[in-house]
mmCIF file of C-alpha atoms in Angstrom:
data_model
loop_
_atom_site.group_PDB
_atom_site.id
_atom_site.type_symbol
_atom_site.label_atom_id
_atom_site.label_comp_id
_atom_site.label_asym_id
_atom_site.label_seq_id
_atom_site.Cartn_x
_atom_site.Cartn_y
_atom_site.Cartn_z
ATOM 1 C CA MET Q 10 -14.509 -34.422 33.514
ATOM 2 C CA GLN Q 11 -16.413 -34.321 30.337
ATOM 3 C CA ASN Q 12 -17.092 -30.517 30.750
ATOM 4 C CA LYS Q 13 -13.442 -29.967 31.416
ATOM 5 C CA GLY Q 14 -12.653 -31.848 28.106
ATOM 6 C CA ILE Q 15 -15.032 -29.656 26.176
ATOM 7 C CA ILE Q 16 -13.584 -26.493 27.634
ATOM 8 C CA LEU Q 17 -10.093 -27.758 26.837
ATOM 9 C CA VAL Q 18 -11.140 -28.463 23.285
ATOM 10 C CA LEU Q 19 -12.657 -24.928 22.958
ATOM 11 C CA PHE Q 20 -9.541 -23.411 24.470
ATOM 12 C CA TYR Q 21 -7.404 -25.018 21.825
ATOM 13 C CA GLN Q 22 -9.729 -23.970 19.039
ATOM 14 C CA LEU Q 23 -9.633 -20.388 20.396
ATOM 15 C CA VAL Q 24 -5.767 -20.505 20.523
ATOM 16 C CA ASN Q 25 -5.439 -21.968 17.064
ATOM 17 C CA ASN Q 26 -7.808 -19.542 15.515
ATOM 18 C CA MET Q 27 -6.365 -16.482 17.293
ATOM 19 C CA ILE Q 28 -5.354 -13.613 15.055
ATOM 20 C CA LEU Q 29 -2.435 -11.584 16.126
ATOM 21 C CA ILE Q 30 -1.718 -7.957 15.335
ATOM 22 C CA LYS Q 31 1.207 -9.107 13.224
ATOM 23 C CA ASP Q 32 -1.107 -11.157 11.082
ATOM 24 C CA VAL Q 33 -3.247 -8.050 10.300
ATOM 25 C CA MET Q 34 0.005 -6.145 9.610
ATOM 26 C CA ASN Q 35 1.157 -8.867 7.196
ATOM 27 C CA ALA Q 36 -2.168 -8.713 5.347
ATOM 28 C CA LEU Q 37 -1.998 -4.899 5.083
ATOM 29 C CA GLU Q 38 1.662 -4.927 3.959
ATOM 30 C CA GLY Q 39 1.038 -7.565 1.382
ATOM 31 C CA TRP Q 40 -1.718 -5.237 0.040
ATOM 32 C CA ALA Q 41 0.232 -1.879 0.320
ATOM 33 C CA PRO Q 42 3.886 -2.703 1.061
ATOM 34 C CA PRO Q 43 5.784 -0.217 3.374
ATOM 35 C CA THR Q 44 8.423 0.075 0.558
ATOM 36 C CA TRP Q 45 5.855 2.088 -1.356
ATOM 37 C CA GLN Q 46 5.472 4.869 1.252
ATOM 38 C CA GLU Q 47 7.301 8.160 0.615
ATOM 39 C CA SER Q 48 10.552 8.923 2.427
ATOM 40 C CA TYR Q 49 8.989 11.457 4.725
ATOM 41 C CA ASP Q 50 6.215 9.180 5.852
ATOM 42 C CA ASN Q 51 5.760 7.084 9.041
ATOM 43 C CA SER Q 52 3.505 4.233 8.069
ATOM 44 C CA GLY Q 53 3.439 0.831 9.921
ATOM 45 C CA LEU Q 54 2.976 -0.131 13.592
ATOM 46 C CA ILE Q 55 3.369 3.007 15.643
ATOM 47 C CA ILE Q 56 2.147 1.723 19.016
ATOM 48 C CA GLY Q 57 1.597 -1.783 20.268
ATOM 49 C CA ASP Q 58 2.862 -5.331 20.471
ATOM 50 C CA PRO Q 59 2.703 -7.140 17.213
ATOM 51 C CA ASN Q 60 2.305 -10.471 19.064
ATOM 52 C CA ALA Q 61 -0.738 -9.386 20.845
ATOM 53 C CA PRO Q 62 -4.125 -11.081 19.940
ATOM 54 C CA VAL Q 63 -6.650 -8.892 18.106
ATOM 55 C CA THR Q 64 -9.969 -8.434 19.804
ATOM 56 C CA GLY Q 65 -11.360 -5.961 17.120
ATOM 57 C CA VAL Q 66 -10.183 -3.344 14.631
ATOM 58 C CA LEU Q 67 -11.361 0.190 14.231
ATOM 59 C CA THR Q 68 -10.564 1.933 10.919
ATOM 60 C CA THR Q 69 -10.325 5.787 10.812
ATOM 61 C CA LEU Q 70 -8.787 8.512 8.726
ATOM 62 C CA ASP Q 71 -7.034 10.075 11.773
ATOM 63 C CA CYS Q 72 -6.227 8.698 15.239
ATOM 64 C CA THR Q 73 -7.248 11.115 18.028
ATOM 65 C CA GLU Q 74 -8.256 10.895 21.646
ATOM 66 C CA PRO Q 75 -11.977 10.425 20.836
ATOM 67 C CA VAL Q 76 -11.105 7.612 18.407
ATOM 68 C CA ILE Q 77 -9.194 5.786 21.118
ATOM 69 C CA ASP Q 78 -12.274 6.220 23.352
ATOM 70 C CA GLU Q 79 -14.349 4.867 20.625
ATOM 71 C CA ALA Q 80 -12.075 1.897 20.221
ATOM 72 C CA LEU Q 81 -12.277 1.109 23.995
ATOM 73 C CA ALA Q 82 -16.166 1.392 23.949
ATOM 74 C CA LYS Q 83 -16.364 -1.067 20.927
ATOM 75 C CA GLY Q 84 -13.758 -3.554 22.291
ATOM 76 C CA CYS Q 85 -11.243 -2.876 19.566
ATOM 77 C CA ASN Q 86 -7.547 -3.086 20.565
ATOM 78 C CA LEU Q 87 -6.162 -2.213 17.135
ATOM 79 C CA VAL Q 88 -6.766 1.253 15.461
ATOM 80 C CA ILE Q 89 -5.877 1.451 11.808
ATOM 81 C CA ALA Q 90 -5.530 4.987 10.531
ATOM 82 C CA HIS Q 91 -4.674 6.463 7.302
ATOM 83 C CA HIS Q 92 -2.654 9.374 8.763
ATOM 84 C CA PRO Q 93 0.080 8.475 11.224
ATOM 85 C CA ILE Q 94 -0.485 10.015 14.713
ATOM 86 C CA VAL Q 95 3.319 10.257 15.110
ATOM 87 C CA PHE Q 96 4.737 11.864 11.981
ATOM 88 C CA SER Q 97 8.089 13.037 13.129
ATOM 89 C CA GLY Q 98 10.401 12.420 16.055
ATOM 90 C CA MET Q 99 9.070 12.900 19.635
ATOM 91 C CA LYS Q 100 11.457 13.888 22.381
ATOM 92 C CA LYS Q 101 8.972 14.074 25.120
ATOM 93 C CA ILE Q 102 5.628 12.396 25.875
ATOM 94 C CA THR Q 103 4.121 14.661 28.576
ATOM 95 C CA GLY Q 104 0.477 15.292 27.269
ATOM 96 C CA ALA Q 105 1.267 18.773 26.107
ATOM 97 C CA ASN Q 106 -0.569 18.355 22.830
ATOM 98 C CA TYR Q 107 -3.155 16.110 21.142
ATOM 99 C CA ILE Q 108 -0.481 13.858 19.693
ATOM 100 C CA GLU Q 109 1.082 13.172 23.056
ATOM 101 C CA ARG Q 110 -2.289 12.685 24.790
ATOM 102 C CA THR Q 111 -3.508 10.301 22.113
ATOM 103 C CA VAL Q 112 -0.246 8.274 22.479
ATOM 104 C CA ILE Q 113 -0.572 8.157 26.222
ATOM 105 C CA LYS Q 114 -4.194 7.031 26.167
ATOM 106 C CA ALA Q 115 -3.421 4.340 23.697
ATOM 107 C CA ILE Q 116 -0.580 2.899 25.691
ATOM 108 C CA LYS Q 117 -2.444 3.029 28.981
ATOM 109 C CA ASN Q 118 -5.265 1.139 27.477
ATOM 110 C CA ASP Q 119 -3.220 -1.484 25.408
ATOM 111 C CA ILE Q 120 -4.661 -0.019 22.080
ATOM 112 C CA ALA Q 121 -2.168 -0.689 19.208
ATOM 113 C CA ILE Q 122 -2.122 2.045 16.395
ATOM 114 C CA TYR Q 123 -1.201 1.191 12.831
ATOM 115 C CA ALA Q 124 -0.836 3.748 10.013
ATOM 116 C CA ILE Q 125 -1.192 2.919 6.337
ATOM 117 C CA HIS Q 126 -0.601 6.228 4.540
ATOM 118 C CA THR Q 127 1.407 7.104 1.397
ATOM 119 C CA ASN Q 128 1.874 3.310 0.675
ATOM 120 C CA LEU Q 129 -1.999 3.070 0.289
ATOM 121 C CA ASP Q 130 -1.993 6.443 -1.604
ATOM 122 C CA ASN Q 131 0.464 4.822 -4.078
ATOM 123 C CA LEU Q 132 -1.560 1.718 -4.616
ATOM 124 C CA ALA Q 133 -3.569 2.173 -7.827
ATOM 125 C CA GLN Q 134 -6.640 0.553 -6.443
ATOM 126 C CA GLY Q 135 -6.167 2.271 -3.050
ATOM 127 C CA VAL Q 136 -7.215 5.784 -1.953
ATOM 128 C CA ASN Q 137 -7.486 7.222 -5.370
ATOM 129 C CA GLY Q 138 -8.880 4.062 -7.093
ATOM 130 C CA TYR Q 139 -11.595 3.805 -4.507
ATOM 131 C CA TRP Q 140 -12.396 7.473 -4.794
ATOM 132 C CA ALA Q 141 -12.636 7.171 -8.589
ATOM 133 C CA GLN Q 142 -15.138 4.320 -8.332
ATOM 134 C CA LYS Q 143 -17.338 6.439 -5.970
ATOM 135 C CA LEU Q 144 -17.331 9.262 -8.576
ATOM 136 C CA GLY Q 145 -18.172 6.732 -11.434
ATOM 137 C CA LEU Q 146 -14.972 7.143 -13.273
ATOM 138 C CA GLN Q 147 -13.052 4.669 -15.256
ATOM 139 C CA ILE Q 148 -9.308 4.429 -14.305
ATOM 140 C CA ASP Q 149 -6.824 4.930 -17.056
ATOM 141 C CA LYS Q 150 -3.422 4.900 -15.386
ATOM 142 C CA VAL Q 151 -1.299 6.107 -12.490
ATOM 143 C CA LEU Q 152 -0.409 9.791 -12.819
ATOM 144 C CA ILE Q 153 3.114 9.708 -11.449
ATOM 145 C CA PRO Q 154 4.642 6.224 -11.508
ATOM 146 C CA MET Q 155 6.966 5.195 -8.752
ATOM 147 C CA SER Q 156 10.527 3.817 -9.598
ATOM 148 C CA ASN Q 157 13.058 1.697 -7.716
ATOM 149 C CA LEU Q 158 10.593 -0.748 -6.422
ATOM 150 C CA TYR Q 159 12.096 -3.950 -8.018
ATOM 151 C CA TYR Q 160 15.217 -6.020 -8.068
ATOM 152 C CA LYS Q 161 16.528 -8.111 -10.981
ATOM 153 C CA LEU Q 162 17.553 -11.586 -9.652
ATOM 154 C CA ALA Q 163 20.026 -13.584 -11.686
ATOM 155 C CA THR Q 164 20.977 -17.079 -10.609
ATOM 156 C CA TYR Q 165 22.711 -20.109 -12.320
ATOM 157 C CA VAL Q 166 21.071 -23.371 -12.333
ATOM 158 C CA PRO Q 167 21.974 -26.881 -13.816
ATOM 159 C CA LEU Q 168 19.733 -27.715 -16.779
ATOM 160 C CA THR Q 169 18.001 -30.477 -14.799
ATOM 161 C CA HIS Q 170 16.683 -28.081 -12.170
ATOM 162 C CA ALA Q 171 15.934 -25.011 -14.151
ATOM 163 C CA ASP Q 172 12.272 -25.586 -14.449
ATOM 164 C CA ALA Q 173 11.905 -26.476 -10.738
ATOM 165 C CA VAL Q 174 13.783 -23.215 -9.583
ATOM 166 C CA ARG Q 175 11.854 -21.048 -12.059
ATOM 167 C CA GLN Q 176 8.518 -22.521 -10.575
ATOM 168 C CA ALA Q 177 9.670 -21.904 -7.026
ATOM 169 C CA LEU Q 178 10.667 -18.201 -7.823
ATOM 170 C CA SER Q 179 7.315 -17.690 -9.412
ATOM 171 C CA HIS Q 180 5.341 -19.100 -6.440
ATOM 172 C CA ALA Q 181 7.332 -16.836 -4.154
ATOM 173 C CA GLY Q 182 6.209 -13.798 -6.032
ATOM 174 C CA ALA Q 183 8.916 -13.183 -8.662
ATOM 175 C CA GLY Q 184 8.377 -12.823 -12.426
ATOM 176 C CA LYS Q 185 5.244 -10.743 -12.236
ATOM 177 C CA MET Q 186 5.037 -7.712 -14.700
ATOM 178 C CA GLY Q 187 1.840 -5.826 -14.977
ATOM 179 C CA LYS Q 188 -0.933 -8.265 -16.065
ATOM 180 C CA TYR Q 189 1.597 -11.190 -16.665
ATOM 181 C CA ASP Q 190 3.190 -13.565 -14.380
ATOM 182 C CA GLU Q 191 5.821 -16.387 -14.629
ATOM 183 C CA CYS Q 192 8.002 -13.937 -16.625
ATOM 184 C CA SER Q 193 11.712 -14.961 -16.839
ATOM 185 C CA PHE Q 194 14.677 -14.959 -19.238
ATOM 186 C CA SER Q 195 17.055 -17.844 -19.670
ATOM 187 C CA THR Q 196 20.570 -17.953 -21.100
ATOM 188 C CA LEU Q 197 22.528 -21.240 -21.672
ATOM 189 C CA GLY Q 198 26.089 -21.239 -20.647
ATOM 190 C CA LYS Q 199 28.811 -23.255 -18.837
ATOM 191 C CA GLY Q 200 29.629 -22.740 -15.209
ATOM 192 C CA SER Q 201 32.795 -23.924 -13.469
ATOM 193 C CA PHE Q 202 33.805 -24.637 -9.841
ATOM 194 C CA ARG Q 203 36.115 -26.682 -7.744
ATOM 195 C CA ALA Q 204 34.827 -28.268 -4.517
ATOM 196 C CA GLY Q 205 37.204 -27.667 -1.559
ATOM 197 C CA VAL Q 206 37.752 -29.536 1.804
ATOM 198 C CA GLY Q 207 34.402 -30.154 3.597
ATOM 199 C CA ALA Q 208 32.339 -29.371 0.562
ATOM 200 C CA GLN Q 209 29.418 -31.721 -0.454
ATOM 201 C CA PRO Q 210 29.120 -30.838 -4.292
ATOM 202 C CA PHE Q 211 25.881 -31.774 -6.110
ATOM 203 C CA VAL Q 212 27.985 -32.569 -9.227
ATOM 204 C CA GLY Q 213 31.765 -32.966 -9.653
ATOM 205 C CA THR Q 214 34.540 -34.313 -7.639
ATOM 206 C CA LYS Q 215 36.380 -32.683 -4.730
ATOM 207 C CA GLY Q 216 39.585 -30.989 -5.570
ATOM 208 C CA THR Q 217 38.898 -31.137 -9.381
ATOM 209 C CA THR Q 218 37.648 -28.237 -11.540
ATOM 210 C CA HIS Q 219 34.205 -29.129 -12.870
ATOM 211 C CA PHE Q 220 32.330 -27.646 -15.750
ATOM 212 C CA GLU Q 221 28.576 -27.815 -15.803
ATOM 213 C CA GLU Q 222 26.025 -26.894 -18.405
ATOM 214 C CA GLU Q 223 23.887 -24.245 -16.707
ATOM 215 C CA VAL Q 224 20.996 -21.915 -17.292
ATOM 216 C CA LYS Q 225 21.309 -18.305 -16.288
ATOM 217 C CA LEU Q 226 17.856 -17.528 -15.049
ATOM 218 C CA GLU Q 227 16.725 -13.910 -14.644
ATOM 219 C CA VAL Q 228 13.535 -12.649 -13.061
ATOM 220 C CA LEU Q 229 12.188 -9.324 -11.602
ATOM 221 C CA LEU Q 230 10.831 -9.272 -8.097
ATOM 222 C CA PRO Q 231 9.230 -6.538 -5.961
ATOM 223 C CA LYS Q 232 11.754 -5.364 -3.128
ATOM 224 C CA HIS Q 233 9.270 -6.122 -0.452
ATOM 225 C CA LEU Q 234 9.236 -9.883 -1.520
ATOM 226 C CA SER Q 235 13.072 -10.216 -1.747
ATOM 227 C CA LYS Q 236 13.489 -12.234 1.469
ATOM 228 C CA GLN Q 237 10.934 -14.876 0.590
ATOM 229 C CA VAL Q 238 12.111 -15.039 -2.958
ATOM 230 C CA ILE Q 239 15.676 -15.712 -1.970
ATOM 231 C CA THR Q 240 14.458 -18.254 0.595
ATOM 232 C CA ALA Q 241 12.587 -20.011 -2.082
ATOM 233 C CA LEU Q 242 15.574 -19.879 -4.390
ATOM 234 C CA LEU Q 243 17.941 -21.447 -1.785
ATOM 235 C CA ALA Q 244 15.341 -24.199 -1.049
ATOM 236 C CA ALA Q 245 14.675 -25.229 -4.599
ATOM 237 C CA HIS Q 246 18.300 -24.845 -5.942
ATOM 238 C CA PRO Q 247 20.301 -28.089 -5.800
ATOM 239 C CA TYR Q 248 23.806 -26.617 -5.230
ATOM 240 C CA GLU Q 249 25.327 -26.437 -1.728
ATOM 241 C CA THR Q 250 26.392 -22.815 -2.405
ATOM 242 C CA VAL Q 251 24.106 -20.814 -4.599
ATOM 243 C CA ALA Q 252 25.394 -18.127 -6.797
ATOM 244 C CA TYR Q 253 23.097 -15.273 -7.516
ATOM 245 C CA ASP Q 254 22.991 -11.497 -8.223
ATOM 246 C CA LEU Q 255 20.383 -9.216 -6.829
ATOM 247 C CA LEU Q 256 20.445 -5.887 -8.614
ATOM 248 C CA PRO Q 257 18.304 -2.737 -7.952
ATOM 249 C CA ILE Q 258 16.199 -1.629 -10.917
ATOM 250 C CA ALA Q 259 15.286 2.036 -11.560
ATOM 251 C CA ASN Q 260 12.497 1.373 -13.949
ATOM 252 C CA ASN Q 261 9.070 2.941 -13.282
ATOM 253 C CA ASP Q 262 6.192 0.756 -12.138
ATOM 254 C CA PRO Q 263 3.158 1.907 -14.066
ATOM 255 C CA GLN Q 264 0.796 0.147 -11.587
ATOM 256 C CA THR Q 265 2.208 2.079 -8.585
ATOM 257 C CA GLY Q 266 2.388 5.773 -7.772
ATOM 258 C CA ALA Q 267 0.746 9.120 -6.881
ATOM 259 C CA GLY Q 268 -2.539 10.242 -8.297
ATOM 260 C CA LEU Q 269 -4.680 8.834 -11.137
ATOM 261 C CA ILE Q 270 -5.887 9.738 -14.574
ATOM 262 C CA ALA Q 271 -9.470 8.609 -15.050
ATOM 263 C CA HIS Q 272 -12.380 9.394 -17.356
ATOM 264 C CA PHE Q 273 -16.201 9.455 -17.747
ATOM 265 C CA LYS Q 274 -17.554 7.407 -20.677
ATOM 266 C CA GLU Q 275 -18.954 10.665 -22.230
ATOM 267 C CA PRO Q 276 -18.026 14.416 -21.673
ATOM 268 C CA ILE Q 277 -20.322 16.067 -19.075
ATOM 269 C CA PRO Q 278 -21.046 19.712 -18.347
ATOM 270 C CA ILE Q 279 -18.537 21.219 -15.869
ATOM 271 C CA GLU Q 280 -21.306 22.488 -13.683
ATOM 272 C CA GLU Q 281 -22.908 19.068 -13.508
ATOM 273 C CA PHE Q 282 -19.438 17.656 -12.604
ATOM 274 C CA LEU Q 283 -18.825 20.117 -9.785
ATOM 275 C CA SER Q 284 -22.409 19.373 -8.463
ATOM 276 C CA HIS Q 285 -21.680 15.649 -8.643
ATOM 277 C CA LEU Q 286 -18.433 16.269 -6.680
ATOM 278 C CA LYS Q 287 -20.253 18.186 -3.912
ATOM 279 C CA SER Q 288 -22.880 15.504 -3.693
ATOM 280 C CA VAL Q 289 -20.507 12.489 -3.573
ATOM 281 C CA LEU Q 290 -18.193 14.165 -1.072
ATOM 282 C CA ALA Q 291 -20.937 15.911 0.925
ATOM 283 C CA VAL Q 292 -19.088 19.229 0.923
ATOM 284 C CA PRO Q 293 -20.873 22.677 1.093
ATOM 285 C CA MET Q 294 -18.397 24.143 -1.295
ATOM 286 C CA ILE Q 295 -15.504 23.583 -3.719
ATOM 287 C CA LYS Q 296 -12.764 26.000 -4.417
ATOM 288 C CA HIS Q 297 -11.770 26.077 -8.019
ATOM 289 C CA THR Q 298 -10.087 28.037 -10.852
ATOM 290 C CA GLN Q 299 -11.821 29.830 -13.532
ATOM 291 C CA ILE Q 300 -13.996 27.470 -15.793
ATOM 292 C CA ILE Q 301 -12.271 27.337 -19.079
ATOM 293 C CA SER Q 302 -14.285 24.599 -20.972
ATOM 294 C CA PRO Q 303 -18.053 23.911 -20.750
ATOM 295 C CA MET Q 304 -17.532 20.129 -20.924
ATOM 296 C CA VAL Q 305 -15.103 17.854 -19.170
ATOM 297 C CA GLN Q 306 -14.191 14.138 -19.486
ATOM 298 C CA LYS Q 307 -10.626 13.431 -18.420
ATOM 299 C CA ILE Q 308 -10.098 13.858 -14.725
ATOM 300 C CA ALA Q 309 -6.942 13.772 -12.542
ATOM 301 C CA LEU Q 310 -7.446 12.669 -8.980
ATOM 302 C CA CYS Q 311 -5.056 12.817 -6.011
ATOM 303 C CA GLY Q 312 -6.313 12.355 -2.554
ATOM 304 C CA GLY Q 313 -4.878 14.658 0.239
ATOM 305 C CA ALA Q 314 -2.354 17.386 -0.444
ATOM 306 C CA GLY Q 315 -1.939 17.004 -4.236
ATOM 307 C CA SER Q 316 -0.618 20.401 -5.587
ATOM 308 C CA PHE Q 317 2.624 18.606 -6.611
ATOM 309 C CA VAL Q 318 0.754 16.608 -9.294
ATOM 310 C CA LEU Q 319 -0.419 19.613 -11.209
ATOM 311 C CA PRO Q 320 2.226 19.712 -13.801
ATOM 312 C CA PHE Q 321 1.677 16.021 -14.522
ATOM 313 C CA ALA Q 322 -2.038 16.426 -14.796
ATOM 314 C CA MET Q 323 -1.427 19.192 -17.267
ATOM 315 C CA ALA Q 324 1.045 17.052 -19.272
ATOM 316 C CA GLN Q 325 -1.642 14.434 -19.437
ATOM 317 C CA LYS Q 326 -4.054 16.998 -20.741
ATOM 318 C CA ALA Q 327 -6.631 16.490 -18.013
ATOM 319 C CA ASP Q 328 -9.627 18.698 -18.014
ATOM 320 C CA VAL Q 329 -9.697 18.831 -14.305
ATOM 321 C CA LEU Q 330 -7.454 18.102 -11.328
ATOM 322 C CA VAL Q 331 -9.307 17.155 -8.164
ATOM 323 C CA THR Q 332 -7.235 17.291 -5.049
ATOM 324 C CA ALA Q 333 -6.776 19.310 -1.838
ATOM 325 C CA ASP Q 334 -4.618 21.930 0.039
ATOM 326 C CA PHE Q 335 -3.770 24.244 -2.865
ATOM 327 C CA LYS Q 336 -2.261 27.603 -1.677
ATOM 328 C CA TYR Q 337 -3.452 30.719 -2.969
ATOM 329 C CA HIS Q 338 -0.627 31.496 -5.485
ATOM 330 C CA GLN Q 339 -0.675 27.895 -6.654
ATOM 331 C CA PHE Q 340 -4.052 28.380 -8.198
ATOM 332 C CA PHE Q 341 -2.507 30.761 -10.645
ATOM 333 C CA ASP Q 342 -0.334 27.809 -11.928
ATOM 334 C CA ALA Q 343 -3.412 26.394 -13.771
ATOM 335 C CA ASP Q 344 -2.654 29.154 -16.228
ATOM 336 C CA GLY Q 345 -5.949 28.700 -18.097
ATOM 337 C CA LYS Q 346 -4.981 25.202 -19.205
ATOM 338 C CA ILE Q 347 -6.820 23.097 -16.534
ATOM 339 C CA LEU Q 348 -9.457 23.528 -13.841
ATOM 340 C CA ILE Q 349 -8.222 22.879 -10.329
ATOM 341 C CA ALA Q 350 -10.944 21.878 -7.939
ATOM 342 C CA ASP Q 351 -9.826 21.805 -4.199
ATOM 343 C CA VAL Q 352 -12.251 19.779 -2.308
ATOM 344 C CA GLY Q 353 -10.562 19.664 1.053
ATOM 345 C CA HIS Q 354 -8.138 17.229 2.545
ATOM 346 C CA PHE Q 355 -10.475 15.313 4.779
ATOM 347 C CA GLU Q 356 -13.116 15.231 2.052
ATOM 348 C CA SER Q 357 -10.719 13.697 -0.590
ATOM 349 C CA GLU Q 358 -9.791 10.896 1.708
ATOM 350 C CA GLN Q 359 -12.955 10.261 3.578
ATOM 351 C CA PHE Q 360 -13.661 6.908 1.932
ATOM 352 C CA THR Q 361 -10.285 5.518 2.965
ATOM 353 C CA PRO Q 362 -11.465 3.938 6.246
ATOM 354 C CA GLN Q 363 -14.277 2.131 4.463
ATOM 355 C CA LEU Q 364 -11.718 0.857 1.868
ATOM 356 C CA ILE Q 365 -9.602 -0.573 4.657
ATOM 357 C CA LEU Q 366 -12.569 -2.123 6.413
ATOM 358 C CA GLU Q 367 -13.730 -3.873 3.227
ATOM 359 C CA TYR Q 368 -10.230 -5.244 2.506
ATOM 360 C CA LEU Q 369 -9.851 -6.626 6.120
ATOM 361 C CA SER Q 370 -13.326 -7.928 6.276
ATOM 362 C CA LYS Q 371 -12.482 -10.257 3.352
ATOM 363 C CA LYS Q 372 -9.311 -11.395 4.959
ATOM 364 C CA PHE Q 373 -10.427 -12.057 8.527
ATOM 365 C CA THR Q 374 -13.627 -13.328 9.991
ATOM 366 C CA THR Q 375 -12.687 -14.234 13.564
ATOM 367 C CA PHE Q 376 -12.917 -10.578 14.786
ATOM 368 C CA ALA Q 377 -14.956 -7.491 13.991
ATOM 369 C CA THR Q 378 -13.665 -4.712 11.872
ATOM 370 C CA ARG Q 379 -15.567 -1.535 12.654
ATOM 371 C CA LEU Q 380 -15.671 1.948 10.837
ATOM 372 C CA ALA Q 381 -15.143 4.758 13.329
ATOM 373 C CA GLU Q 382 -18.031 7.034 13.864
ATOM 374 C CA THR Q 383 -15.934 9.786 15.168
ATOM 375 C CA ASN Q 384 -15.607 12.703 12.794
ATOM 376 C CA THR Q 385 -11.926 13.681 12.917
ATOM 377 C CA ASN Q 386 -12.182 16.516 10.412
ATOM 378 C CA PRO Q 387 -10.680 19.647 11.995
ATOM 379 C CA VAL Q 388 -12.089 22.025 9.314
ATOM 380 C CA PHE Q 389 -15.656 23.418 9.630
ATOM 381 C CA TYR Q 390 -17.787 25.470 7.367
ATOM 382 C CA PHE Q 391 -20.133 28.119 8.308
#
């Protein structure tokens, strides 16, 4: 009986400490919200049951059949990849190509696949920020800030409860602007209402128009936190029916977006910089435009296919743009004003699985997060 009791206690401890796939998803999406991904992207849970317990996590740049095999061998039932294995619509899953074969193998073996792609690209301390640290650069700012990431919430609160509602909104994630929090604006005014049949008014008398001194409270909130902020508002507000406005804001967010501008403390010779790039990225060669300046200091970075950031890097007067996937004619667009260094797509994002691993290892200790050993780079050099 005593042994059964111990087993029962251990069972309940296991259940209570069990981490589900959705718990890992929530952690990742609090870090790099899905609302930050580009419209063409397919980040998020691609395959799997969000309510399944996690036995282990494998982080990788790409999810391929060999990666699924590695996950099985290591006891990991969740693969977190930077690039989505399913990027566009699939009409058939017959194993006709590597995408379909990977999907089939994952489903057959109960392996969940989660992608954290352009939303992690657009996190300032994400793909590009981590890469900048590896290169020894100091980050200045996001190269192309995103917009339309915020709502403005306006609500009307009696004077006696204004502070309580303001604090509740702040605790739920509203009122953060850059390096500041608890940001809000208040306007005094007079509200009016008449409680009808069946109402339970906080103040006033049923059937009689009531005037109340109120505060119009305004805060900004990230779109991905709107549900929890509104929930907090309704819980803290004393009125039976809460009046509020939720308005989209088109402002840029200087902390979120594509690419980075960074710099070295002191200018360094361009040849030294290119050699440094080759060493840190472990690449045999770097494609680049004509060298136009013997020294460089301001560097634009964009992991992955980053030719679209060139005009922005030039506008910031960067000495070099380091990215990948430039086409032949696009190299001409440097026009003698900037050096383009194309280091390769895989190479520019190769540190991303380690970034994800480090983040999850700090968040969860009840399962192992492993770095995939499978090299998924489809490009070889001779």
